[in-house]
Tab-separated table of C-alpha atoms and ligand atoms in Angstrom:
chain	number	residue	atom	x	y	z
D	1	MET	CA	61.858	87.306	82.358
D	2	SER	CA	58.689	85.941	84.055
D	3	ASP	CA	58.566	82.746	85.915
D	4	THR	CA	56.434	81.046	83.745
D	5	GLN	CA	59.168	81.179	80.976
D	6	PRO	CA	61.154	78.179	80.769
D	7	ARG	CA	64.611	79.073	81.543
D	8	LEU	CA	67.123	78.884	78.994
D	9	HIS	CA	69.450	75.522	79.343
D	10	LEU	CA	72.439	76.416	81.857
D	11	PRO	CA	75.591	77.192	79.931
D	12	SER	CA	78.544	74.624	81.073
D	13	LEU	CA	81.349	76.048	82.849
D	14	HIS	CA	84.594	76.211	81.086
D	15	LEU	CA	87.761	77.192	83.502
D	16	HIS	CA	91.371	77.159	82.546
D	17	ASP	CA	93.389	74.584	84.204
D	18	SER	CA	96.773	75.541	85.246
D	19	ARG	CA	98.405	71.771	84.996
D	20	THR	CA	97.032	71.373	81.466
D	21	ARG	CA	97.693	75.268	80.538
D	22	SER	CA	94.311	75.108	78.602
D	23	THR	CA	90.726	76.147	79.291
D	24	VAL	CA	88.641	73.086	79.464
D	25	PRO	CA	84.790	72.258	80.382
D	26	PHE	CA	84.678	71.631	84.067
D	27	VAL	CA	83.165	68.059	84.690
D	28	PRO	CA	82.734	67.520	88.409
D	29	LEU	CA	83.999	64.268	89.631
D	30	ALA	CA	80.371	64.166	91.391
D	31	PRO	CA	77.799	66.411	90.209
D	32	ASP	CA	76.003	65.857	93.632
D	33	ASN	CA	78.726	67.536	95.544
D	34	VAL	CA	81.402	69.893	93.801
D	35	ARG	CA	84.376	69.908	96.066
D	36	VAL	CA	86.678	73.157	96.319
D	37	TYR	CA	89.847	73.485	98.142
D	38	TYR	CA	91.673	77.088	98.514
D	39	CYS	CA	94.578	78.144	100.516
D	40	GLY	CA	93.643	80.399	103.153
D	41	PRO	CA	95.826	82.882	105.104
D	42	THR	CA	98.860	82.433	107.308
D	43	VAL	CA	97.461	84.519	110.122
D	44	TYR	CA	100.405	86.916	111.447
D	45	ASP	CA	99.296	90.316	109.571
D	46	LEU	CA	96.503	91.945	108.142
D	47	ALA	CA	95.324	90.871	104.714
D	48	HIS	CA	96.539	92.911	102.040
D	49	ILE	CA	94.680	93.688	98.667
D	50	GLY	CA	96.609	90.726	96.820
D	51	ASN	CA	95.515	88.095	99.158
D	52	LEU	CA	91.750	89.754	99.139
D	53	ARG	CA	92.206	88.847	94.834
D	54	ALA	CA	92.361	85.386	95.613
D	55	MET	CA	89.959	85.090	98.308
D	56	LEU	CA	87.595	87.062	95.997
D	57	THR	CA	88.112	84.722	92.861
D	58	ALA	CA	87.262	81.958	94.929
D	59	ASP	CA	84.244	83.481	96.108
D	60	VAL	CA	83.340	84.273	92.418
D	61	LEU	CA	83.580	80.744	91.576
D	62	VAL	CA	82.055	79.374	94.353
D	63	ARG	CA	78.910	81.573	94.114
D	64	LEU	CA	78.724	80.285	90.410
D	65	LEU	CA	79.088	76.798	91.072
D	66	ARG	CA	76.432	77.131	93.686
D	67	HIS	CA	74.264	78.609	90.930
D	68	LEU	CA	74.999	75.645	88.491
D	69	TYR	CA	75.099	72.709	91.109
D	70	PRO	CA	72.904	71.326	93.652
D	71	ARG	CA	75.574	71.358	96.350
D	72	VAL	CA	79.097	72.658	96.600
D	73	THR	CA	81.627	71.962	99.528
D	74	TYR	CA	84.181	74.891	99.898
D	75	VAL	CA	87.046	74.401	102.299
D	76	ARG	CA	89.801	77.219	102.787
D	77	ASN	CA	92.211	76.715	105.597
D	78	ILE	CA	93.907	78.642	108.080
D	79	THR	CA	97.673	78.423	108.626
D	80	ASP	CA	98.001	79.264	112.142
D	81	VAL	CA	101.491	77.464	112.706
D	82	ASP	CA	104.335	79.115	110.723
D	83	ASP	CA	107.536	80.447	111.472
D	84	LYS	CA	106.254	83.952	110.281
D	85	ILE	CA	103.791	83.698	112.895
D	86	ASN	CA	106.388	82.862	115.570
D	87	ALA	CA	108.566	85.727	114.693
D	88	ARG	CA	105.689	88.233	114.730
D	89	ALA	CA	104.429	87.296	117.987
D	90	HIS	CA	107.962	87.554	119.428
D	91	ALA	CA	108.461	90.979	117.863
D	92	ASN	CA	105.029	92.167	119.074
D	93	GLY	CA	105.526	90.848	122.722
D	94	GLU	CA	102.426	88.772	122.363
D	95	SER	CA	101.349	85.290	122.788
D	96	ILE	CA	101.040	83.187	119.381
D	97	ALA	CA	97.485	82.397	120.604
D	98	ASP	CA	96.648	86.095	120.821
D	99	LEU	CA	98.330	87.036	117.507
D	100	THR	CA	96.770	84.292	115.642
D	101	ALA	CA	93.090	84.939	117.052
D	102	ARG	CA	93.176	88.726	116.564
D	103	THR	CA	94.452	87.875	112.813
D	104	ILE	CA	91.945	85.449	112.274
D	105	ARG	CA	89.142	87.757	113.388
D	106	ASP	CA	90.417	90.638	111.529
D	107	PHE	CA	90.746	88.544	108.211
D	108	HIS	CA	87.198	87.382	108.728
D	109	GLU	CA	85.809	91.108	109.383
D	110	ASP	CA	87.696	92.139	106.301
D	111	LEU	CA	86.330	89.672	104.004
D	112	ALA	CA	82.746	89.908	105.202
D	113	ALA	CA	83.156	93.469	104.381
D	114	VAL	CA	83.755	93.026	100.824
D	115	SER	CA	80.832	90.435	100.718
D	116	ILE	CA	83.029	87.308	100.523
D	117	LEU	CA	80.988	84.477	101.911
D	118	PRO	CA	82.411	82.174	104.582
D	119	PRO	CA	83.697	78.590	103.421
D	120	ASP	CA	81.602	75.459	104.678
D	121	VAL	CA	84.867	74.246	106.472
D	122	GLU	CA	87.563	76.427	107.836
D	123	PRO	CA	89.962	73.985	109.120
D	124	ARG	CA	93.053	75.104	111.325
D	125	ALA	CA	96.377	73.403	110.793
D	126	THR	CA	97.007	73.217	114.558
D	127	HIS	CA	93.640	71.157	114.767
D	128	HIS	CA	94.912	68.644	112.211
D	129	ILE	CA	98.569	67.619	113.308
D	130	GLY	CA	97.463	64.104	113.669
D	131	GLU	CA	96.459	63.975	110.040
D	132	MET	CA	99.629	65.362	109.267
D	133	GLN	CA	101.947	63.053	111.042
D	134	ASP	CA	99.670	59.920	109.417
D	135	MET	CA	100.463	61.248	105.977
D	136	ILE	CA	104.456	61.837	106.815
D	137	ARG	CA	104.536	58.265	108.369
D	138	SER	CA	102.857	56.804	105.032
D	139	LEU	CA	105.231	58.835	102.851
D	140	ILE	CA	108.121	57.267	104.959
D	141	GLU	CA	106.986	53.934	104.680
D	142	SER	CA	106.320	54.110	101.042
D	143	GLY	CA	109.983	55.477	100.497
D	144	HIS	CA	109.006	59.183	99.415
D	145	ALA	CA	110.211	60.716	102.492
D	146	TYR	CA	113.275	60.167	104.988
D	147	GLU	CA	114.413	61.396	108.406
D	148	ALA	CA	117.621	63.477	108.620
D	149	GLU	CA	118.531	65.348	111.631
D	150	GLY	CA	115.170	65.701	113.286
D	151	HIS	CA	113.498	66.719	110.196
D	152	VAL	CA	111.586	64.721	107.759
D	153	LEU	CA	111.870	65.622	104.112
D	154	PHE	CA	110.029	64.801	101.027
D	155	ALA	CA	112.416	62.983	98.434
D	156	VAL	CA	111.444	64.769	95.030
D	157	GLY	CA	113.352	62.424	93.116
D	158	THR	CA	110.955	59.751	94.030
D	159	TYR	CA	108.091	61.215	92.216
D	160	PRO	CA	108.554	61.317	88.481
D	161	SER	CA	105.685	63.875	87.638
D	162	TYR	CA	107.334	66.340	90.042
D	163	GLY	CA	107.103	69.821	88.450
D	164	ALA	CA	104.187	68.838	85.976
D	165	LEU	CA	101.568	71.186	87.530
D	166	SER	CA	103.872	74.292	87.539
D	167	GLY	CA	106.318	73.510	84.506
D	168	ARG	CA	109.206	74.296	86.944
D	169	THR	CA	111.771	72.067	88.686
D	170	PRO	CA	113.424	72.179	92.004
D	171	ASP	CA	116.496	73.570	90.194
D	172	ASP	CA	114.298	76.590	89.225
D	173	LEU	CA	113.368	77.423	92.701
D	174	LEU	CA	116.936	77.100	93.778
D	175	ALA	CA	118.334	79.324	90.980
D	176	GLY	CA	115.704	82.049	91.434
D	177	ALA	CA	115.694	82.216	95.131
D	178	ARG	CA	119.415	81.602	96.239
D	179	VAL	CA	118.076	79.065	98.924
D	180	GLU	CA	120.899	77.995	100.933
D	181	VAL	CA	120.966	74.241	100.909
D	182	ALA	CA	120.554	72.373	104.163
D	183	PRO	CA	123.425	69.895	104.299
D	184	TYR	CA	121.010	67.058	105.313
D	185	LYS	CA	119.137	67.178	102.130
D	186	ARG	CA	119.882	64.389	99.654
D	187	ASP	CA	118.576	66.509	97.039
D	188	PRO	CA	118.620	70.321	96.957
D	189	GLY	CA	115.008	70.361	96.054
D	190	ASP	CA	113.530	68.146	98.699
D	191	PHE	CA	111.375	69.576	101.064
D	192	VAL	CA	110.207	70.011	104.746
D	193	LEU	CA	107.332	67.793	105.876
D	194	TRP	CA	108.608	68.050	109.571
D	195	LYS	CA	111.169	69.933	111.455
D	196	PRO	CA	112.333	69.966	115.095
D	197	SER	CA	110.929	72.788	117.574
D	198	ASP	CA	112.995	74.020	120.456
D	199	ASP	CA	111.784	74.939	123.894
D	200	GLN	CA	110.668	78.415	122.638
D	201	THR	CA	108.616	77.219	119.705
D	202	PRO	CA	105.329	75.529	119.104
D	203	GLY	CA	105.951	71.717	118.738
D	204	TRP	CA	104.077	68.362	118.938
D	205	ASP	CA	105.403	65.304	120.167
D	206	SER	CA	106.207	62.876	116.980
D	207	PRO	CA	108.045	59.460	115.898
D	208	TRP	CA	110.688	62.207	114.756
D	209	GLY	CA	110.881	63.986	118.151
D	210	ARG	CA	109.109	67.217	119.301
D	211	GLY	CA	108.650	69.377	116.143
D	212	ARG	CA	106.094	71.122	113.695
D	213	PRO	CA	104.908	70.502	110.322
D	214	GLY	CA	106.031	72.216	107.162
D	215	TRP	CA	103.647	74.225	105.465
D	216	HIS	CA	103.005	72.298	102.351
D	217	ILE	CA	101.810	69.169	104.448
D	218	GLU	CA	99.107	71.124	106.208
D	219	CYS	CA	96.865	71.652	103.063
D	220	SER	CA	97.817	68.191	101.716
D	221	ALA	CA	96.200	66.824	105.310
D	222	MET	CA	93.236	69.032	105.562
D	223	SER	CA	91.856	68.635	101.712
D	224	GLN	CA	92.108	64.803	102.494
D	225	ARG	CA	90.335	65.355	105.694
D	226	TYR	CA	87.398	67.096	104.474
D	227	LEU	CA	87.348	66.657	100.714
D	228	GLY	CA	88.942	63.030	100.282
D	229	GLU	CA	91.803	61.612	98.214
D	230	SER	CA	90.574	63.099	94.822
D	231	PHE	CA	88.506	66.550	94.572
D	232	ASP	CA	87.512	68.928	91.854
D	233	ILE	CA	89.076	72.235	92.275
D	234	HIS	CA	92.135	73.425	93.850
D	235	GLY	CA	92.829	77.205	93.674
D	236	GLY	CA	95.179	79.921	95.093
D	237	GLY	CA	97.080	83.095	93.749
D	238	SER	CA	99.639	82.372	91.093
D	239	ASP	CA	102.293	82.915	93.645
D	240	LEU	CA	101.475	79.712	95.284
D	241	LEU	CA	101.968	77.396	92.118
D	242	PHE	CA	105.289	76.938	92.690
D	243	PRO	CA	106.506	75.362	94.969
D	244	HIS	CA	103.414	75.191	97.382
D	245	HIS	CA	100.793	73.758	95.261
D	246	GLU	CA	103.630	71.755	93.577
D	247	ASN	CA	104.628	70.065	96.781
D	248	GLU	CA	100.955	69.509	98.075
D	249	ARG	CA	100.206	67.565	94.773
D	250	ALA	CA	103.397	65.468	95.126
D	251	GLN	CA	102.834	64.666	98.834
D	252	SER	CA	99.313	63.738	98.036
D	253	MET	CA	99.703	61.717	94.945
D	254	CYS	CA	102.382	59.672	96.719
D	255	CYS	CA	100.049	58.993	99.563
D	256	HIS	CA	97.316	57.923	97.391
D	257	PRO	CA	98.706	56.926	93.889
D	258	HIS	CA	95.082	55.962	93.137
D	259	GLY	CA	93.666	59.091	93.738
D	260	ARG	CA	94.041	62.346	91.523
D	261	PHE	CA	94.300	64.894	94.305
D	262	ALA	CA	92.935	67.966	92.703
D	263	ASN	CA	91.382	67.411	89.233
D	264	HIS	CA	91.525	71.079	88.159
D	265	TRP	CA	93.848	74.141	89.296
D	266	VAL	CA	92.455	77.459	89.307
D	267	HIS	CA	95.331	80.275	90.006
D	268	ASN	CA	94.546	83.872	89.713
D	269	ALA	CA	97.114	86.557	88.297
D	270	MET	CA	99.136	89.174	90.615
D	271	LEU	CA	97.723	92.518	91.649
D	272	LEU	CA	100.110	95.465	90.726
D	273	VAL	CA	99.605	98.738	92.709
D	274	ASN	CA	99.966	101.949	90.370
D	275	GLY	CA	101.740	99.740	87.999
D	276	GLU	CA	104.269	98.323	90.124
D	277	LYS	CA	104.568	94.971	92.276
D	278	MET	CA	103.122	95.874	95.884
D	279	SER	CA	105.996	95.949	98.477
D	280	LYS	CA	106.415	97.618	101.942
D	281	SER	CA	109.769	98.978	100.895
D	282	LEU	CA	108.341	100.932	97.697
D	283	GLY	CA	105.384	102.246	100.049
D	284	ASN	CA	102.566	101.127	97.867
D	285	PHE	CA	101.663	98.169	100.088
D	286	LEU	CA	97.953	98.210	100.927
D	287	THR	CA	96.000	96.259	103.507
D	288	VAL	CA	92.311	95.840	102.769
D	289	ARG	CA	91.789	98.002	105.771
D	290	ASP	CA	93.722	100.765	104.265
D	291	VAL	CA	91.667	101.044	101.297
D	292	LEU	CA	88.226	100.669	103.256
D	293	ARG	CA	89.258	103.634	105.512
D	294	ASP	CA	87.829	105.842	102.831
D	295	THR	CA	86.208	103.759	100.128
D	296	PRO	CA	82.855	101.881	100.158
D	297	ALA	CA	83.633	98.102	100.222
D	298	GLU	CA	81.459	97.321	96.961
D	299	ALA	CA	83.694	99.957	95.021
D	300	LEU	CA	87.014	97.757	95.906
D	301	ARG	CA	84.857	94.659	95.120
D	302	LEU	CA	83.782	96.112	91.891
D	303	LEU	CA	87.324	97.180	91.120
D	304	LEU	CA	88.882	93.775	91.541
D	305	LEU	CA	86.148	92.165	89.175
D	306	ARG	CA	86.595	94.526	86.666
D	307	ALA	CA	89.739	92.345	85.388
D	308	GLN	CA	89.360	89.040	84.517
D	309	TYR	CA	91.021	86.897	87.409
D	310	ARG	CA	93.839	85.556	84.989
D	311	SER	CA	94.856	89.083	83.907
D	312	VAL	CA	97.142	91.073	85.898
D	313	LEU	CA	95.052	93.657	87.705
D	314	ASN	CA	96.639	97.273	88.281
D	315	PHE	CA	94.868	98.823	91.358
D	316	THR	CA	94.951	102.554	91.289
D	317	ARG	CA	92.723	105.615	93.007
D	318	GLU	CA	91.523	106.505	89.907
D	319	GLY	CA	90.179	102.904	89.343
D	320	LEU	CA	88.580	103.198	92.658
D	321	ASP	CA	86.844	106.241	91.744
D	322	GLU	CA	85.649	104.746	88.498
D	323	ALA	CA	84.340	101.655	90.324
D	324	ARG	CA	82.439	104.111	92.572
D	325	GLN	CA	80.921	105.840	89.826
D	326	MET	CA	79.973	102.347	88.074
D	327	LEU	CA	78.086	101.767	91.094
D	328	ASP	CA	76.573	104.945	91.687
D	329	ARG	CA	75.299	104.194	87.984
D	330	PHE	CA	73.911	100.903	88.891
D	331	TYR	CA	72.201	102.035	91.969
D	332	ARG	CA	70.563	104.857	90.059
D	333	ALA	CA	69.212	102.182	87.586
D	334	LEU	CA	68.117	100.280	90.770
D	335	GLU	CA	66.019	103.290	91.636
D	336	ASN	CA	63.708	102.152	88.856
D	337	LEU	CA	62.882	98.726	90.569
D	338	ASP	CA	59.341	98.619	91.251
D	339	PRO	CA	59.027	97.273	95.169
D	340	MET	CA	56.314	94.989	94.254
D	341	GLN	CA	58.414	93.283	91.485
D	342	ALA	CA	59.116	89.839	92.736
D	343	PRO	CA	62.995	88.606	92.730
D	344	VAL	CA	64.139	86.708	89.654
D	345	PRO	CA	67.091	84.431	88.938
D	346	ALA	CA	70.369	85.887	87.717
D	347	PRO	CA	70.015	86.655	84.042
D	348	ASP	CA	71.541	83.897	81.901
D	349	SER	CA	73.353	86.394	79.776
D	350	VAL	CA	75.611	87.214	82.825
D	351	VAL	CA	75.736	83.518	83.945
D	352	ARG	CA	76.669	82.626	80.238
D	353	VAL	CA	79.694	84.964	80.432
D	354	LEU	CA	80.715	83.849	83.885
D	355	CYS	CA	80.879	80.171	82.703
D	356	ASP	CA	83.491	81.265	80.086
D	357	ASP	CA	86.066	80.998	82.553
D	358	LEU	CA	84.803	83.721	85.019
D	359	ASN	CA	84.757	86.638	82.727
D	360	THR	CA	83.553	89.231	85.348
D	361	PRO	CA	84.479	92.369	83.011
D	362	ARG	CA	81.788	90.972	80.373
D	363	ALA	CA	79.581	90.415	83.270
D	364	LEU	CA	79.841	93.728	84.427
D	365	ALA	CA	79.261	94.952	80.594
D	366	GLU	CA	76.003	92.950	80.605
D	367	MET	CA	75.081	94.612	83.857
D	368	HIS	CA	75.641	97.991	82.115
D	369	ALA	CA	73.388	97.015	79.501
D	370	LEU	CA	70.556	96.113	82.081
D	371	ALA	CA	71.241	99.440	83.891
D	372	ASP	CA	70.656	101.234	80.332
D	373	THR	CA	67.313	99.442	80.085
D	374	ALA	CA	66.232	99.875	83.611
D	375	MET	CA	67.020	103.650	83.635
D	376	ALA	CA	64.770	103.819	80.581
D	377	GLY	CA	62.006	102.641	83.025
D	378	ASP	CA	61.910	99.008	82.848
D	379	SER	CA	61.421	97.558	86.305
D	380	SER	CA	62.021	93.851	85.000
D	381	ALA	CA	65.607	95.002	83.773
D	382	ALA	CA	66.088	96.600	87.177
D	383	ALA	CA	65.228	93.534	88.980
D	384	GLN	CA	67.690	91.281	86.675
D	385	LEU	CA	70.174	93.849	87.448
D	386	LYS	CA	69.545	93.351	91.207
D	387	ALA	CA	69.744	89.307	90.466
D	388	ALA	CA	73.015	89.637	88.503
D	389	GLY	CA	74.556	91.907	91.402
D	390	ASN	CA	73.331	89.037	94.075
D	391	LEU	CA	75.248	86.639	91.790
D	392	LEU	CA	78.353	88.755	91.851
D	393	GLY	CA	78.207	89.771	95.508
D	394	LEU	CA	77.354	93.455	94.472
D	395	LEU	CA	74.476	95.849	94.885
D	396	GLN	CA	73.796	94.520	98.452
D	397	ASP	CA	72.551	97.864	99.506
D	398	THR	CA	69.612	99.670	98.764
D	399	PRO	CA	69.896	102.896	96.447
D	400	GLU	CA	68.955	105.038	99.500
D	401	ALA	CA	71.640	103.640	101.710
D	402	TRP	CA	74.188	103.569	98.932
D	403	PHE	CA	73.718	107.069	98.095
D	404	ARG	CA	74.003	107.966	101.998
D	405	GLY	CA	76.831	106.036	102.819
D	406	GLY	CA	78.776	106.487	99.762
D	407	ALA	CA	79.165	110.104	100.350
D	408	LYS	CA	82.797	111.046	100.745
D	409	VAL	CA	83.863	111.260	104.498
D	410	ASP	CA	86.616	113.442	105.753
D	411	PRO	CA	89.272	111.129	106.963
D	412	ALA	CA	91.347	114.521	108.493
D	413	GLN	CA	88.084	115.216	110.430
D	414	ILE	CA	88.010	111.668	111.800
D	415	GLU	CA	91.603	111.534	112.600
D	416	ARG	CA	90.732	114.766	114.640
D	417	LEU	CA	88.000	112.983	116.617
D	418	ILE	CA	90.269	109.917	117.077
D	419	GLU	CA	92.633	112.187	118.620
D	420	GLU	CA	90.309	113.983	120.932
D	421	ARG	CA	88.855	110.456	121.941
D	422	LEU	CA	92.218	109.590	122.958
D	423	ALA	CA	92.834	112.476	125.022
D	424	ALA	CA	89.547	112.018	126.557
D	425	ARG	CA	90.248	108.307	127.511
D	426	LYS	CA	93.571	109.670	128.948
D	427	ALA	CA	91.497	112.040	131.008
D	428	ARG	CA	89.560	109.155	132.087
D	429	ASP	CA	86.587	111.020	130.714
D	430	PHE	CA	85.050	107.898	129.051
D	431	ALA	CA	81.723	109.144	128.504
D	432	ARG	CA	83.244	111.826	125.930
D	433	ALA	CA	85.195	108.992	124.438
D	434	ASP	CA	82.042	106.992	123.991
D	435	GLU	CA	80.166	110.013	122.688
D	436	ILE	CA	82.870	110.396	120.137
D	437	ARG	CA	82.784	106.693	119.179
D	438	ASN	CA	78.940	106.804	118.903
D	439	ALA	CA	78.965	109.881	116.969
D	440	LEU	CA	81.306	108.378	114.263
D	441	ALA	CA	79.420	105.109	114.226
D	442	ALA	CA	76.281	106.878	113.483
D	443	GLN	CA	78.025	108.025	110.358
D	444	GLY	CA	78.927	104.506	109.478
D	445	ILE	CA	82.548	104.790	110.782
D	446	VAL	CA	83.783	102.127	113.071
D	447	LEU	CA	87.170	102.412	115.230
D	448	GLU	CA	89.339	99.684	116.191
D	449	ASP	CA	91.712	100.153	118.860
D	450	GLY	CA	94.551	97.735	118.367
D	451	PRO	CA	98.290	97.522	119.656
D	452	GLN	CA	99.478	100.198	117.042
D	453	GLY	CA	96.560	102.803	118.131
D	454	THR	CA	93.456	103.452	116.921
D	455	THR	CA	92.194	102.618	113.134
D	456	TRP	CA	89.090	103.264	111.265
D	457	ARG	CA	87.103	102.131	108.341
D	458	GLN	CA	83.579	102.557	106.825
D	459	ALA	CA	81.053	99.925	108.107
I	501	ZN	ZN1	97.941	75.262	100.466
């Protein structure tokens, strides 16, 4: 398409809304600033590929929104106070500050590796305790929360719409999870807004004693702080729908009865590994780093995009190989890009299918069609393929770099060199240790020294 031709009118975005359980036109509350909130990581461990799917769904959604609207504000929080963090720091024998700082750094590195763009605001829970306490105070004053034995609890019975988002009730949770009901709860479904901390546990002074917030109130407070009482889209993995998002919604709607909290709810489906739910006990638990150790990051990104976000995605090694072959083909097609060709906007054919509830598999099919035309020698199709890749966060390399870096590495040889480097360091032969690190870096292999030893990944 040449620049002189008028662009087709941009298609309107349709998104599935979890609350109404239907796919509806997306209508921003204020088109001059589309506001999006996603629940970010609880920072006690490396991101796994299920976490990555949620972060990648958000990335594709935000990239598309930025293509359609002049301004998007994307907020993704960091949960840096949580009992899982306390337990892990204790088990590792390291401070909570060290654990959370390292985990946040690793999380940022992993996401950047797969071209997930940073949010506009990334608030940390521990920096917003005051806002959480304000909300809790207001919920107590309005009769939606009560204090009991150093805890503050949200009274689910005071919010008639409780369960409307997820279609579930507190009883479902109790039945499914065999939760032990604390004796101080008026209703078994009531959930914690604030809980007491002992001297060994992080805590803040409050009208209810020294303590720390419950997880759900964190997101209610941080979304309100940066996006207001009503904003456009709230998203996360389907595992967050209940109770986390149901509880966030109850707190926020009771605090601001005239607001809407999130106008639209987006949830991505789960990810399976070799057809089974990922779990440490099954031995199929994969961190992003595990996968990137011997796979180019774009192949992982493409694999995750091959399923529409609401379909269950089955992760397999064969799928990764196929994704890599698809990229080989796209990069072959890009070899037909005339270096003098000016960049073009993302093709409407691709934007249109993405506007159909983020239909990434169809977008990839459109890219294959463009690759066919480009391989027949059409430079303008190659430029459109590149633009489509930019919109989806793919094809960020040059063909030369892809075919050089995409070459298979030999993990056994890398492990041998890591062993040799360790031995050199023990012998205080730091020159040799550095030499090995530099030689691997030249092959695009990055070493990371951590408490559990040295790991590696492809840059
Ligand atoms: Zn949240």
